Tab-separated table of C-alpha atoms and ligand atoms in Angstrom:
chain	number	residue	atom	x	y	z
A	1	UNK	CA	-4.124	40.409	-10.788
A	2	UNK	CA	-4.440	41.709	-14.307
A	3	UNK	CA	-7.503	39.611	-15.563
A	4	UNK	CA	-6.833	37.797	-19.021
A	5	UNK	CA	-9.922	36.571	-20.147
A	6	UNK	CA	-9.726	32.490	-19.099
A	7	UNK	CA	-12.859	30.414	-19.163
A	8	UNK	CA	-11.764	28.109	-16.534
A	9	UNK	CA	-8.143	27.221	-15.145
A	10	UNK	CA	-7.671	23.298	-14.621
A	11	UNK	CA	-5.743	22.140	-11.417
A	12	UNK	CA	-3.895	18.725	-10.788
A	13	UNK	CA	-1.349	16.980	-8.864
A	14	UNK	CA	0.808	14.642	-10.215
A	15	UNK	CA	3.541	11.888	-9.585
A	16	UNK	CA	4.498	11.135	-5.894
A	17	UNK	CA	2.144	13.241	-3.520
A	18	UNK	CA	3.554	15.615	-0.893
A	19	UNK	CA	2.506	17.309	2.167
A	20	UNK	CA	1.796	21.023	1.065
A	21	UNK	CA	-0.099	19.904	-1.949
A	22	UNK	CA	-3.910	20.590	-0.794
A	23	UNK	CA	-2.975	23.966	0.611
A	24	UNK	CA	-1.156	24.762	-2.472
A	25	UNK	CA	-4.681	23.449	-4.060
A	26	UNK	CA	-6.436	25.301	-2.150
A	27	UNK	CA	-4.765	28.758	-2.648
A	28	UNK	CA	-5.047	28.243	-6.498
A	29	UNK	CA	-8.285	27.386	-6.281
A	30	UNK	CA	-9.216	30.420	-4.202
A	31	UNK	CA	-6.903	33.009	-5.953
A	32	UNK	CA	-8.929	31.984	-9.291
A	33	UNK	CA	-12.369	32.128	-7.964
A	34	UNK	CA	-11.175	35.664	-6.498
A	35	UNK	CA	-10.699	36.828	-10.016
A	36	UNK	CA	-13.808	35.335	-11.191
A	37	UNK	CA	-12.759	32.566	-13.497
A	38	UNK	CA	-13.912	29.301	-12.751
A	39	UNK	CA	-11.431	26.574	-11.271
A	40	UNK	CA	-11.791	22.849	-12.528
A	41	UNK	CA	-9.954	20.284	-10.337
A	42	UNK	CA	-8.428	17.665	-12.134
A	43	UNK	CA	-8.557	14.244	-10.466
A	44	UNK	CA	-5.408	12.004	-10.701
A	45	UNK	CA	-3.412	14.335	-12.502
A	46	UNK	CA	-2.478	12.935	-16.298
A	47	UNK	CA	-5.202	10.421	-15.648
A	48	UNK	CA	-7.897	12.082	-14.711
A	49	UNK	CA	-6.951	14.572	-18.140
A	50	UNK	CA	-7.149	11.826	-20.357
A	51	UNK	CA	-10.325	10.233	-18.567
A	52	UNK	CA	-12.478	13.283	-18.205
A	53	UNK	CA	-12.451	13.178	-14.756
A	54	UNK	CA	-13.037	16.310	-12.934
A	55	UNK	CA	-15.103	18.635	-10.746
A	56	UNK	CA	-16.460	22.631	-10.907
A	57	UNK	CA	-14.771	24.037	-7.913
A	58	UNK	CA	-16.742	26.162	-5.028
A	59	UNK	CA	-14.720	28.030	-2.186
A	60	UNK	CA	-16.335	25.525	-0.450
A	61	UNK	CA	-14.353	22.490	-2.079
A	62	UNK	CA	-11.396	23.400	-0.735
A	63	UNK	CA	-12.393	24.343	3.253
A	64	UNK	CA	-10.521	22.318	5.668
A	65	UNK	CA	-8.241	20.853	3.679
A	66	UNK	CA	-4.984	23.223	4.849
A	67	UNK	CA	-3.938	21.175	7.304
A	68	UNK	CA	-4.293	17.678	5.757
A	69	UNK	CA	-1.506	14.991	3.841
A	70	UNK	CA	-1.796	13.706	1.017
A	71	UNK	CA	-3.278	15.304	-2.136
A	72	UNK	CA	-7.492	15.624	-2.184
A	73	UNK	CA	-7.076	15.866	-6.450
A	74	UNK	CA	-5.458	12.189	-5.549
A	75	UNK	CA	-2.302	11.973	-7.954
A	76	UNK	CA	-1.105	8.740	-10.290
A	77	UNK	CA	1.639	8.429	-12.708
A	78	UNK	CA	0.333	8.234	-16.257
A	79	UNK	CA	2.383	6.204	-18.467
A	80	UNK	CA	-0.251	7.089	-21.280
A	81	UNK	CA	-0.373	10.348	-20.874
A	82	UNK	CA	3.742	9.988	-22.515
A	83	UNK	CA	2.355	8.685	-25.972
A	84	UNK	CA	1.245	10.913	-28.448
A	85	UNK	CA	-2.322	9.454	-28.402
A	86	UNK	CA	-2.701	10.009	-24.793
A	87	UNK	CA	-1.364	13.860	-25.359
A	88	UNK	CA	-4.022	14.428	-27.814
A	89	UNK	CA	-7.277	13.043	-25.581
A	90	UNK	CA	-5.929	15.114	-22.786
A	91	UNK	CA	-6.126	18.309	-24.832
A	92	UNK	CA	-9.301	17.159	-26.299
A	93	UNK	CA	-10.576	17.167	-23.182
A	94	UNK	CA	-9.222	20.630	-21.965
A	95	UNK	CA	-11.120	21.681	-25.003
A	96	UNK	CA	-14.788	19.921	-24.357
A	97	UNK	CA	-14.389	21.449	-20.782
A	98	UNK	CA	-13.529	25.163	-21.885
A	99	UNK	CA	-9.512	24.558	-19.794
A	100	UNK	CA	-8.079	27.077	-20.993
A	101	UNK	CA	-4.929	26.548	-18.688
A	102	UNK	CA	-3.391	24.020	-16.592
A	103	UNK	CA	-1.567	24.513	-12.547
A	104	UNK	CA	0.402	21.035	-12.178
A	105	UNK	CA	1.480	20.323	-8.994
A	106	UNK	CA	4.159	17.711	-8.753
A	107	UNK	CA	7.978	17.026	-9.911
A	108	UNK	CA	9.758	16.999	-13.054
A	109	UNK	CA	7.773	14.162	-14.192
A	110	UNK	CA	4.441	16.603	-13.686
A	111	UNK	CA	6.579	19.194	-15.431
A	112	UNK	CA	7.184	17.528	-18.848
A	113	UNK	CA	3.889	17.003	-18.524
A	114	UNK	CA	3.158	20.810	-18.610
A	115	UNK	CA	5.771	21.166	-21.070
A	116	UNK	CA	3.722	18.733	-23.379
A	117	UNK	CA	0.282	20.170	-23.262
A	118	UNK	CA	1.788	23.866	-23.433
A	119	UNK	CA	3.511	22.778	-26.680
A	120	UNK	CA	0.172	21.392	-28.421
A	121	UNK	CA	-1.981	24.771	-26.797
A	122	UNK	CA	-2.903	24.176	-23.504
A	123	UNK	CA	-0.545	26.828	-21.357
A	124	UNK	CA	0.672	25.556	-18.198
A	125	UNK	CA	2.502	26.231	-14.999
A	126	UNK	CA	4.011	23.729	-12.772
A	127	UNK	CA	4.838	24.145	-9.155
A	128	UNK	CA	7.621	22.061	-7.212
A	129	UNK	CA	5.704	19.048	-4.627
A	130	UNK	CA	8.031	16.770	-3.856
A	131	UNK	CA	9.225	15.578	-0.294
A	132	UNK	CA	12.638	15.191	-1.961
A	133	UNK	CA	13.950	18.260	-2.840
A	134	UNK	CA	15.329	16.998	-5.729
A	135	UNK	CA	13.865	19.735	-8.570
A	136	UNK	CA	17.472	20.792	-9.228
A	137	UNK	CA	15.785	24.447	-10.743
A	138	UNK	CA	14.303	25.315	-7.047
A	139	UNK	CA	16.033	25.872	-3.557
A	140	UNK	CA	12.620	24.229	-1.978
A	141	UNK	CA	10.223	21.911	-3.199
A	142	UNK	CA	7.009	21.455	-1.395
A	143	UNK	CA	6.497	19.005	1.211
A	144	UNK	CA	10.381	18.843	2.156
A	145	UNK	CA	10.254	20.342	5.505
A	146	UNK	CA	6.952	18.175	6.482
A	147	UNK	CA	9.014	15.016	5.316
A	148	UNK	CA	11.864	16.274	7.541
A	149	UNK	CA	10.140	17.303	10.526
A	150	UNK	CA	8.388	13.666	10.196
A	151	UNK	CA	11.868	11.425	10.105
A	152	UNK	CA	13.404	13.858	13.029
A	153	UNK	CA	10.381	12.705	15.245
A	154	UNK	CA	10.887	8.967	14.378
A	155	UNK	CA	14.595	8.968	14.958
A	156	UNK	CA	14.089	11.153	18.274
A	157	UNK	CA	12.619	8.183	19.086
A	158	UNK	CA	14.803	5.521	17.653
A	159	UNK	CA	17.406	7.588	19.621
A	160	UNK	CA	15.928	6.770	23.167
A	161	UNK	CA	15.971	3.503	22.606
A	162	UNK	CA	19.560	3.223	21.292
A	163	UNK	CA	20.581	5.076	24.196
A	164	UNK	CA	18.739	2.543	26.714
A	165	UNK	CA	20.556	-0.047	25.185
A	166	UNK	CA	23.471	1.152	23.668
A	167	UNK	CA	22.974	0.254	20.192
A	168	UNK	CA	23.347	1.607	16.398
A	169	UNK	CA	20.100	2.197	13.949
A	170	UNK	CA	20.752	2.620	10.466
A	171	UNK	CA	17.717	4.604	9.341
A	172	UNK	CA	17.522	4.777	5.862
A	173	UNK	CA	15.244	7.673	4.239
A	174	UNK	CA	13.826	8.489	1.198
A	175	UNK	CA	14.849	10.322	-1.852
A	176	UNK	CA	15.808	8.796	-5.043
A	177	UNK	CA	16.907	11.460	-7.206
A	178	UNK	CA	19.035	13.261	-4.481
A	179	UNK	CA	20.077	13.253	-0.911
A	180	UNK	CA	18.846	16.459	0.817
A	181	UNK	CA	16.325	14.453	2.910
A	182	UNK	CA	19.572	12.425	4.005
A	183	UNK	CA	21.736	15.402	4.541
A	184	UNK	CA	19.092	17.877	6.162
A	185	UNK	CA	17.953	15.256	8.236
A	186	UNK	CA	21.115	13.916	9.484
A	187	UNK	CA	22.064	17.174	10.762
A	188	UNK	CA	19.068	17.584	12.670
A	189	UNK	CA	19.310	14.471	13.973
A	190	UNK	CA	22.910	14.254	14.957
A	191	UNK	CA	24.116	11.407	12.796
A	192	UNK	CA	27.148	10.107	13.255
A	193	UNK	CA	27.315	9.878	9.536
A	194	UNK	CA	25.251	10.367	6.515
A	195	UNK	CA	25.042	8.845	3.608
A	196	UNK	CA	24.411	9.392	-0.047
A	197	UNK	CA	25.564	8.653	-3.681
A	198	UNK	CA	26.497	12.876	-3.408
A	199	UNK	CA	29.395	12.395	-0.953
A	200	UNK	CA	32.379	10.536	-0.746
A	201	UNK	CA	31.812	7.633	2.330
A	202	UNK	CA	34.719	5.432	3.045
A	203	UNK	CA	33.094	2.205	5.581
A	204	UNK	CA	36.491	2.293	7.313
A	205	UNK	CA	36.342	5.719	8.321
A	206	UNK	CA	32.849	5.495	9.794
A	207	UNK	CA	33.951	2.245	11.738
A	208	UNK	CA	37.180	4.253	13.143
A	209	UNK	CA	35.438	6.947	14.102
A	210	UNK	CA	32.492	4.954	15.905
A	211	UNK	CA	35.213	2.798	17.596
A	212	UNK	CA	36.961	6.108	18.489
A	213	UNK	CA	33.325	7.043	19.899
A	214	UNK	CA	33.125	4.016	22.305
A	215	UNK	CA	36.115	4.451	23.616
A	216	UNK	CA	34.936	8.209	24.636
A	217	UNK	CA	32.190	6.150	26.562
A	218	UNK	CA	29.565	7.375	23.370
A	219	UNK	CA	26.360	4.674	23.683
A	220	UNK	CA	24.100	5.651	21.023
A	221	UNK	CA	24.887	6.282	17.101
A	222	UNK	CA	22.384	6.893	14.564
A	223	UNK	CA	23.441	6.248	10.862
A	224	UNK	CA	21.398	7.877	7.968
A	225	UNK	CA	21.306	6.402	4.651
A	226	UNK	CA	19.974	7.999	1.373
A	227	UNK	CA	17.680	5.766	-0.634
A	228	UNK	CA	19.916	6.971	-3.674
A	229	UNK	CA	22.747	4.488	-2.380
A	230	UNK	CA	21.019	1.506	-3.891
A	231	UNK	CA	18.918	-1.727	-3.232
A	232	UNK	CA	20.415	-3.535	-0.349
A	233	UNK	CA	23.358	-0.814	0.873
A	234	UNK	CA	21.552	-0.197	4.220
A	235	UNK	CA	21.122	-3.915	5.543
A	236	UNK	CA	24.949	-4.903	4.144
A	237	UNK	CA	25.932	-1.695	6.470
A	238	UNK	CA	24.156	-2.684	9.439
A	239	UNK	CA	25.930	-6.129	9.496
A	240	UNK	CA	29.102	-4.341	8.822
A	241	UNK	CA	28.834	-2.039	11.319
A	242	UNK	CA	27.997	-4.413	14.216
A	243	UNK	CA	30.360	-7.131	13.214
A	244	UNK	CA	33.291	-4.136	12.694
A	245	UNK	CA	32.346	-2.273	15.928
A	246	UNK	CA	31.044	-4.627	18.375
A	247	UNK	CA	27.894	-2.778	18.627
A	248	UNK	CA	24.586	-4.053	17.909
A	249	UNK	CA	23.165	-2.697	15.296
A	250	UNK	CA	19.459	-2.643	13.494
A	251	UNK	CA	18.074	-0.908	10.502
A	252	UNK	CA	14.922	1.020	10.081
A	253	UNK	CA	13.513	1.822	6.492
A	254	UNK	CA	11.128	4.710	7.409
A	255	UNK	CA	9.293	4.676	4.020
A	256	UNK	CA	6.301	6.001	3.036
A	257	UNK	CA	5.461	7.333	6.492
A	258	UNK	CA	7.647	10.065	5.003
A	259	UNK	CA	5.230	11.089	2.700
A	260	UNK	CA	2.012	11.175	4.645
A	261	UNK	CA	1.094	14.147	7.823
A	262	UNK	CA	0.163	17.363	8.391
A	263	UNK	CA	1.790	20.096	6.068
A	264	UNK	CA	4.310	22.127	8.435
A	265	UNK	CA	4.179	26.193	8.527
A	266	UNK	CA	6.808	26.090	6.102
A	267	UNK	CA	4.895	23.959	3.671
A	268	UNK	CA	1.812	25.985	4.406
A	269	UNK	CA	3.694	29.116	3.562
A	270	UNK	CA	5.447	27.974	0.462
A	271	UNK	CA	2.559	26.286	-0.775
A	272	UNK	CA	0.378	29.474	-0.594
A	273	UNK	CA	3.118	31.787	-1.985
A	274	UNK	CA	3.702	29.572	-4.887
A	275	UNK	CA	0.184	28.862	-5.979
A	276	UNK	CA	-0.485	32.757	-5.894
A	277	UNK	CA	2.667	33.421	-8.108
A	278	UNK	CA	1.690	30.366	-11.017
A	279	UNK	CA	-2.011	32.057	-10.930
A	280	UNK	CA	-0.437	35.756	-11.175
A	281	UNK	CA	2.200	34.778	-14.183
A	282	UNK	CA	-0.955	32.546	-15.762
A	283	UNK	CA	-3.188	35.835	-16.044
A	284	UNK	CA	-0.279	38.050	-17.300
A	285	UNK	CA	-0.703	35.722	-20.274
A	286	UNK	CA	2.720	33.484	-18.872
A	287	UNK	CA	2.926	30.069	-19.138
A	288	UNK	CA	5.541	26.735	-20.066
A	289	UNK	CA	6.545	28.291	-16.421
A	290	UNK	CA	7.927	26.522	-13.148
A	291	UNK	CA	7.646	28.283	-10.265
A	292	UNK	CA	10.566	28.128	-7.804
A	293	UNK	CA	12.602	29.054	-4.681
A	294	UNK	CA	15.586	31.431	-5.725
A	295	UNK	CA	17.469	32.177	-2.126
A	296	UNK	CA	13.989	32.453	-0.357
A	297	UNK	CA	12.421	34.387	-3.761
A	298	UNK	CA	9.398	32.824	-5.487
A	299	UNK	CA	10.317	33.571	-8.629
A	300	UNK	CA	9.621	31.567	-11.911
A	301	UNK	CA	11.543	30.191	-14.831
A	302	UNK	CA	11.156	28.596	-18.333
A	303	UNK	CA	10.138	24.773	-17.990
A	304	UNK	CA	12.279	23.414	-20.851
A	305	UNK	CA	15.481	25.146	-19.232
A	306	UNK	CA	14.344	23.603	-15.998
A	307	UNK	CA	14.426	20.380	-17.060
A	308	UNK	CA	17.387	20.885	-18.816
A	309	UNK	CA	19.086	21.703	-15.939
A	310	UNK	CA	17.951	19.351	-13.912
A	311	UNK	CA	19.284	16.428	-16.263
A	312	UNK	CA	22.449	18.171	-16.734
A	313	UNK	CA	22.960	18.361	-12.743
A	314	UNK	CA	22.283	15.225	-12.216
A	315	UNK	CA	24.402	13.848	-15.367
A	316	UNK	CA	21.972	12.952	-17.155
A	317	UNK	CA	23.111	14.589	-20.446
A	318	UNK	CA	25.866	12.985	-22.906
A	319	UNK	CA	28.914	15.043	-23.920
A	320	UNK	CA	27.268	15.587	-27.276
A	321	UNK	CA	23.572	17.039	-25.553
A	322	UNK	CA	25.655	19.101	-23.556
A	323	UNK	CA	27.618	20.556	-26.930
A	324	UNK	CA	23.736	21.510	-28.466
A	325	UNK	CA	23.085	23.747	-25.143
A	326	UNK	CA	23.723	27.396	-25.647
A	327	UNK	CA	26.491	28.963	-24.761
A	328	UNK	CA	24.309	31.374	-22.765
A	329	UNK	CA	22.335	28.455	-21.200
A	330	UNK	CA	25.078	26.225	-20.523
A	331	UNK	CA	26.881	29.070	-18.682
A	332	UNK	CA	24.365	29.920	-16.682
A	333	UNK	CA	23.561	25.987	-15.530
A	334	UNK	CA	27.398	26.115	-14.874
A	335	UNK	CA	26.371	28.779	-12.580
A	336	UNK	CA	23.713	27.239	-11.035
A	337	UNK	CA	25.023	23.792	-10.404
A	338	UNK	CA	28.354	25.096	-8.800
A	339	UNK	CA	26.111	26.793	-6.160
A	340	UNK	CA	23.536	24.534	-5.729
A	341	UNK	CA	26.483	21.623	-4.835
A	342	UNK	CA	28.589	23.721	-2.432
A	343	UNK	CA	25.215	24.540	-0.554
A	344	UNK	CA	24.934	20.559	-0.458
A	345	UNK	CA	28.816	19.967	0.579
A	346	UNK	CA	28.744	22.623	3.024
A	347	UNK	CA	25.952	21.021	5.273
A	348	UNK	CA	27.931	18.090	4.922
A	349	UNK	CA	31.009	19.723	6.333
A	350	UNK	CA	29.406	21.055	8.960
A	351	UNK	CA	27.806	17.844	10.253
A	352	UNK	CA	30.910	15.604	9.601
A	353	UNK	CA	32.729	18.411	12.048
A	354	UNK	CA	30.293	18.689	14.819
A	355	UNK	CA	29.482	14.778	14.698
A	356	UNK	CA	31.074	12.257	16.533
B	1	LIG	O1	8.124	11.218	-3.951
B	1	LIG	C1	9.405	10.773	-4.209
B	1	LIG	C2	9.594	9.443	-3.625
B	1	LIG	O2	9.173	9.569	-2.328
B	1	LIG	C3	10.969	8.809	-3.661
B	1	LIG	O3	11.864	9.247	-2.720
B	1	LIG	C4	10.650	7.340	-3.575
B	1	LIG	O4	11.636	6.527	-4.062
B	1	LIG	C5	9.428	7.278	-4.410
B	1	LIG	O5	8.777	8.510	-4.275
B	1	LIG	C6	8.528	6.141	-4.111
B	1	LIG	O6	7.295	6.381	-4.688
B	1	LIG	P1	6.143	5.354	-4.965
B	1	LIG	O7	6.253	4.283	-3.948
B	1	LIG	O8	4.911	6.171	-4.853
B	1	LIG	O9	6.383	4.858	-6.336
């Protein structure tokens, strides 16, 4: 790595924690100390900025924490850290503690963050944690394929027991910004349907086709349900179901066991890769960076477009915020959000064929 001269490079997680975030930690950590600046960890992300909380880091600090949940920085959302005021202490205290630049682990809320403190001198670069998927700028987002492998498990098991006594769970998952936990997870599970605010569901057509099911002498069906589809939408459909079908039906809300476990290969893998790149683009004198998955490519890209394009995927924009994007911009988000939806629609497709 070309070596730019940094006093010390701060490190903190942010928002909702993930599984993937301590060996992402830990590669930063290590892949600064390699190039012989020193590495400050950041407790409770914003927080810990604004509170001067925070810790030299030694090789040492990060042994044996590959394999573990959770995030050992500890994360919290910082509603201060939004004001003005709260802005300035942080940087304050990136000056008193010679931070020269920030790695922020986390999702888009970590991001503005980084935007923030890169705007009033503090450069930054944020990396994708979230067990959602739901950074609309990145193909992966750390901690997904832990969060999946976790609700495949639980509903393996929810599926034996359905199948002892013929029966119907409605398992509702996580994700409130999108439905990829939902979709990838319903595939791998063999839904008979899943459900999110992204796709079209018609209640009739699920109760047809689970009738049709019975008849074909079919004794277990597993339902997933996005969080996205609202307070209340998974316990209305479980009544629905069983008093449409005949079937007995019962819900599970899987929760924050989603979050929790042991980081998979995947997030191992992604986690490592990712913290290498920030540290790389941070010593080429790069920052105001996110770094993301392009087709399986850790690439990086500017954090305001990112979170442009994020609010403009998910609708978030007016007609007239949309008119002040650049032509340039706006054509390539076009771009961008055309792909990323058929990728969505096409899992979709595939499940609603092969499930019954
Ligand atoms: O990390 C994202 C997420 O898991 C969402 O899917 C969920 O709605 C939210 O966090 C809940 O977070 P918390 O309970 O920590 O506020």
């Amino acid at each position: 790595m070309a070596n730019q001269k940094f006093r010390r490079i701060g490190i903190l997680t942010s928002g909702g924690d993930a599984p993937g975030m301590n060996p992402c930690f830990r590669a930063i950590t290590r892949a600064i100390l390699s190039n012989g600046t020193e590495a400050m960890g950041i407790r409770r992300g914003y927080k810990g900025l604004i509170d001067n909380d925070m810790k030299l880091l030694t090789d040492r600090d990060v042994s044996n924490i590959i394999n573990i949940g959770g995030t050992s920085l500890y994360s919290d959302r910082c509603l201060e850290f939004k004001t003005e005021e709260g802005m300035q202490k942080a940087v304050q205290t990136c000056r008193e503690n010679k931070i020269d630049g920030i790695i922020a682990i986390g999702g888009d809320g970590t991001f503005r963050g980084a935007r923030d403190l890169t705007d009033r001198g503090i450069p930054c670069i944020g990396i994708p944690a979230t067990i959602d998927n739901d950074i609309s700028s990145t193909d992966y987002t750390i901690g997904f394929d832990t969060a999946l492998n976790t609700v495949v498990q639980m509903v393996d098991r929810l599926r034996d027991t359905c199948e002892s006594h013929a029966r119907c769970d409605v398992v509702e998952v996580m994700g409130n910004g999108s439905g990829y936990l939902a979709l990838h997870s319903g595939i791998a599970v063999g839904a008979t349907e899943i459900i999110s605010k992204e796709i079209p569901f018609s209640e009739d057509a699920l109760i047809e086709k689970m009738l049709e099911s019975k008849r074909n002498h079919k004794r277990n069906f597993i339902i997933v349900v996005s969080e996205n589809m609202g307070a209340g939408f998974t316990e209305t459909l479980t009544k629905n179901v069983q008093e449409r079908t005949g079937i007995e039906t019962r819900y599970a809300r899987l929760s924050h066991v989603q979050r929790g476990g042991s980081p998979t290969h995947k997030d191992r893998m992604t986690s490592s890769l990712m913290a290498f790149k920030a540290v790389e683009l941070l010593y080429e004198g790069k920052s105001n960076l996110v770094i993301r998955d392009n087709g399986g490519k850790i690439e990086s890209l500017d954090i305001s477009f990112a979170l442009d394009f994020d609010k403009y995927y998910k609708g978030k924009f007016t007609e007239e915020q949309i008119a002040k994007i650049p032509e340039k911009d706006l054509k390539l988000m076009e771009e961008m959000a055309k792909k990323r939806r058929e990728q969505f629609m096409e899992v979709y497709r595939v499940n609603s064929v092969i499930s019954n």
